[in-house]
CSV table of C-alpha atoms in Angstrom, one decimal:
chain,number,residue,atom,x,y,z
A,28,MET,CA,118.9,36.2,87.7
A,29,LEU,CA,115.8,36.4,85.6
A,30,LYS,CA,114.6,36.2,89.6
A,31,THR,CA,116.7,39.0,90.2
A,32,ILE,CA,115.7,41.2,87.7
A,33,LYS,CA,112.0,41.3,88.4
A,34,LEU,CA,112.6,42.1,92.2
A,35,PHE,CA,114.4,45.5,91.5
A,36,LEU,CA,112.9,46.2,88.2
A,37,PRO,CA,109.9,47.9,90.0
A,38,LEU,CA,112.4,49.6,92.0
A,39,VAL,CA,114.2,51.3,89.0
A,40,THR,CA,111.3,52.3,87.6
A,41,ILE,CA,110.5,54.2,90.5
A,42,SER,CA,114.3,55.8,90.5
A,43,VAL,CA,114.1,56.5,86.7
A,44,LEU,CA,110.3,58.7,86.9
A,45,SER,CA,111.1,60.3,90.0
A,46,ALA,CA,114.4,61.4,88.6
A,47,CYS,CA,112.3,63.1,85.7
A,48,THR,CA,109.8,64.9,87.6
A,49,THR,CA,111.0,67.9,89.6
A,50,ALA,CA,109.7,70.4,92.3
A,51,PRO,CA,107.1,73.2,90.7
A,52,LEU,CA,108.7,76.2,90.7
A,53,SER,CA,107.8,78.6,93.6
A,54,THR,CA,105.6,81.2,92.6
A,55,THR,CA,104.1,82.2,96.2
A,56,VAL,CA,103.9,86.3,96.3
A,57,SER,CA,103.8,87.3,99.8
A,58,GLN,CA,100.6,89.3,100.7
A,59,GLN,CA,102.5,92.9,101.4
A,60,GLU,CA,103.8,92.3,97.2
A,61,GLN,CA,100.5,91.4,96.3
A,62,ARG,CA,99.3,94.7,98.0
A,63,ASP,CA,101.7,97.0,96.4
A,64,LEU,CA,101.2,95.1,93.2
A,65,ALA,CA,97.5,96.3,93.2
A,66,LEU,CA,98.3,99.8,94.7
A,67,GLN,CA,100.8,99.9,92.0
A,68,THR,CA,98.3,99.5,89.3
A,69,ALA,CA,96.0,102.1,90.7
A,70,ILE,CA,98.3,104.4,90.6
A,71,ILE,CA,99.2,104.2,87.0
A,72,GLN,CA,95.5,103.6,85.8
A,73,PHE,CA,94.9,107.4,87.7
A,74,THR,CA,98.3,109.1,86.5
A,75,LYS,CA,98.8,107.2,83.4
A,76,GLN,CA,102.4,107.2,84.0
A,77,PRO,CA,104.3,103.8,84.8
A,78,ASN,CA,107.4,105.0,86.0
A,79,ILE,CA,106.4,107.9,89.1
A,80,ASN,CA,107.5,109.1,92.1
A,81,PHE,CA,104.7,108.5,95.1
A,82,SER,CA,104.8,108.0,99.0
A,83,LYS,CA,102.9,105.6,100.2
A,84,ALA,CA,100.7,104.5,104.2
A,85,PHE,CA,98.6,101.9,104.5
A,86,VAL,CA,95.9,102.1,107.3
A,87,ASP,CA,92.5,101.4,107.9
A,88,LEU,CA,90.2,104.2,107.6
A,89,ASN,CA,86.7,103.3,107.3
A,90,GLU,CA,87.1,100.2,110.0
A,91,ASN,CA,86.5,97.4,108.2
A,92,HIS,CA,89.6,95.7,108.6
A,93,LYS,CA,91.3,96.4,105.2
A,94,ASN,CA,94.0,98.6,105.5
A,95,ASP,CA,93.1,101.5,102.6
A,96,ALA,CA,96.2,103.5,100.8
A,97,ILE,CA,97.0,107.1,100.6
A,98,VAL,CA,99.2,108.2,98.5
A,99,LEU,CA,100.9,111.3,97.9
A,100,LEU,CA,102.4,111.8,94.7
A,101,ARG,CA,106.0,113.9,94.5
A,102,ASP,CA,106.4,113.5,90.9
A,103,ARG,CA,107.0,117.0,89.2
A,104,ASN,CA,103.9,116.4,86.8
A,105,TRP,CA,101.4,115.8,90.0
A,106,CYS,CA,103.1,119.2,92.1
A,107,GLY,CA,103.4,122.6,91.6
A,108,SER,CA,104.1,125.3,94.0
A,109,GLY,CA,101.1,124.9,96.7
A,110,GLY,CA,102.0,121.5,96.8
A,111,CYS,CA,101.5,118.2,95.7
A,112,THR,CA,98.6,115.6,94.4
A,113,LEU,CA,97.0,112.8,97.7
A,114,LEU,CA,94.9,110.6,96.5
A,115,ILE,CA,93.3,108.0,98.9
A,116,PHE,CA,92.1,104.3,97.6
A,117,GLU,CA,90.0,102.0,99.3
A,118,LYS,CA,90.9,98.3,99.5
A,119,GLN,CA,87.9,96.1,97.9
A,120,HIS,CA,89.2,92.6,97.7
A,121,ARG,CA,92.7,92.7,95.7
A,122,LYS,CA,92.0,95.9,94.3
A,123,TYR,CA,92.1,99.4,95.2
A,124,LYS,CA,89.3,102.1,94.6
A,125,LEU,CA,90.3,105.7,93.9
A,126,ILE,CA,87.6,107.5,96.8
A,127,SER,CA,89.3,110.7,97.1
A,128,GLN,CA,91.4,113.0,95.0
A,129,SER,CA,93.1,115.9,96.9
A,130,THR,CA,95.3,119.0,95.0
A,131,VAL,CA,98.0,121.8,97.0
A,132,THR,CA,99.3,119.0,99.8
A,133,ASP,CA,102.3,118.2,101.3
A,134,ALA,CA,103.8,115.7,104.0
A,135,PRO,CA,103.6,115.2,106.9
A,136,ILE,CA,100.0,113.5,107.2
A,137,TYR,CA,98.6,112.4,110.1
A,138,ALA,CA,95.7,110.0,110.8
A,139,LEU,CA,93.9,111.7,113.9
A,140,ASN,CA,91.7,109.3,116.4
A,141,THR,CA,88.1,111.4,115.2
A,142,TYR,CA,85.9,110.0,113.3
A,143,HIS,CA,83.3,111.4,110.1
A,144,GLN,CA,80.7,109.5,108.0
A,145,GLY,CA,82.7,106.6,109.2
A,146,TRP,CA,86.1,107.4,107.8
A,147,ARG,CA,88.9,108.4,109.9
A,148,ASP,CA,89.7,112.0,109.6
A,149,LEU,CA,93.7,113.3,108.7
A,150,ALA,CA,96.1,116.0,109.4
A,151,VAL,CA,97.6,117.4,106.0
A,152,TYR,CA,99.6,119.9,106.0
A,153,SER,CA,99.0,122.4,103.7
A,154,ARG,CA,102.3,125.0,102.3
A,155,LYS,CA,102.5,127.8,104.0
A,156,ARG,CA,98.6,127.4,106.3
A,157,GLY,CA,99.7,124.6,108.5
A,158,PHE,CA,98.0,121.4,109.5
A,159,VAL,CA,94.7,121.5,108.0
A,160,ARG,CA,91.8,118.6,109.0
A,161,PHE,CA,90.5,116.1,106.4
A,162,LYS,CA,87.1,115.2,107.1
A,163,TYR,CA,85.4,112.7,104.9
A,164,ASP,CA,81.7,114.0,103.9
A,165,GLY,CA,80.1,110.7,103.0
A,166,GLN,CA,81.7,110.5,99.8
A,167,ARG,CA,85.6,111.9,99.3
A,168,TYR,CA,87.6,113.9,101.6
A,169,PRO,CA,88.3,117.5,100.6
A,170,SER,CA,90.0,118.2,97.2
A,171,ASN,CA,91.8,121.0,98.5
A,172,PRO,CA,92.8,122.2,101.9
A,173,SER,CA,94.7,125.7,101.2
A,174,ILE,CA,90.6,126.5,102.1
A,175,LEU,CA,90.0,124.8,104.4
A,176,ASN,CA,90.1,126.2,108.6
A,177,ILE,CA,93.6,125.1,109.9
A,178,ILE,CA,93.6,122.8,113.2
A,179,GLN,CA,94.7,124.5,116.2
A,180,GLN,CA,97.4,123.5,118.5
A,181,PHE,CA,98.0,120.8,116.3
A,182,ASP,CA,99.5,118.2,118.6
A,183,GLU,CA,101.5,115.5,116.5
A,184,ARG,CA,101.9,113.2,119.5
A,185,SER,CA,98.3,112.5,119.9
A,186,ALA,CA,97.9,111.5,115.7
A,187,THR,CA,99.7,108.6,113.9
A,188,LEU,CA,102.1,109.6,110.8
A,189,LEU,CA,101.0,108.2,108.0
A,190,ILE,CA,104.3,109.9,105.2
A,191,GLY,CA,106.6,112.0,106.7
A,192,GLN,CA,108.8,114.7,105.0
């Protein structure tokens, strides 16, 4: 009988120990969730508001194979009769850095197939005027679309819609 106990003791010990351990909880966060959280953090840092209404789009604006963020703040604190505030963030590592802020902007917003200073041009709607071309000047995009020339004969089919109505 002692022999039988000696044979089963290691098996019982292993069974008891394995029953006491639990599988680690899954804390995996998807890349999309990480991206959205990083953008949300950048928006809160800029607006100083934890809950704000906005539309967003992700697109590689500077051909570095990282999706930058275009954000149209649609919150009443960031909109007026001429439009809303547009923020453009550059993706840097796991964070978003604000590179441009524009007022009196409205949707729709399109990405064009042309570039200036290594950054993609945007077609932004300016209320009561039409679409204007946002060109990067080496530091930022224009701060006020209402003073830019409108795009004559803008063909939406030749651009990529980022943020719709």
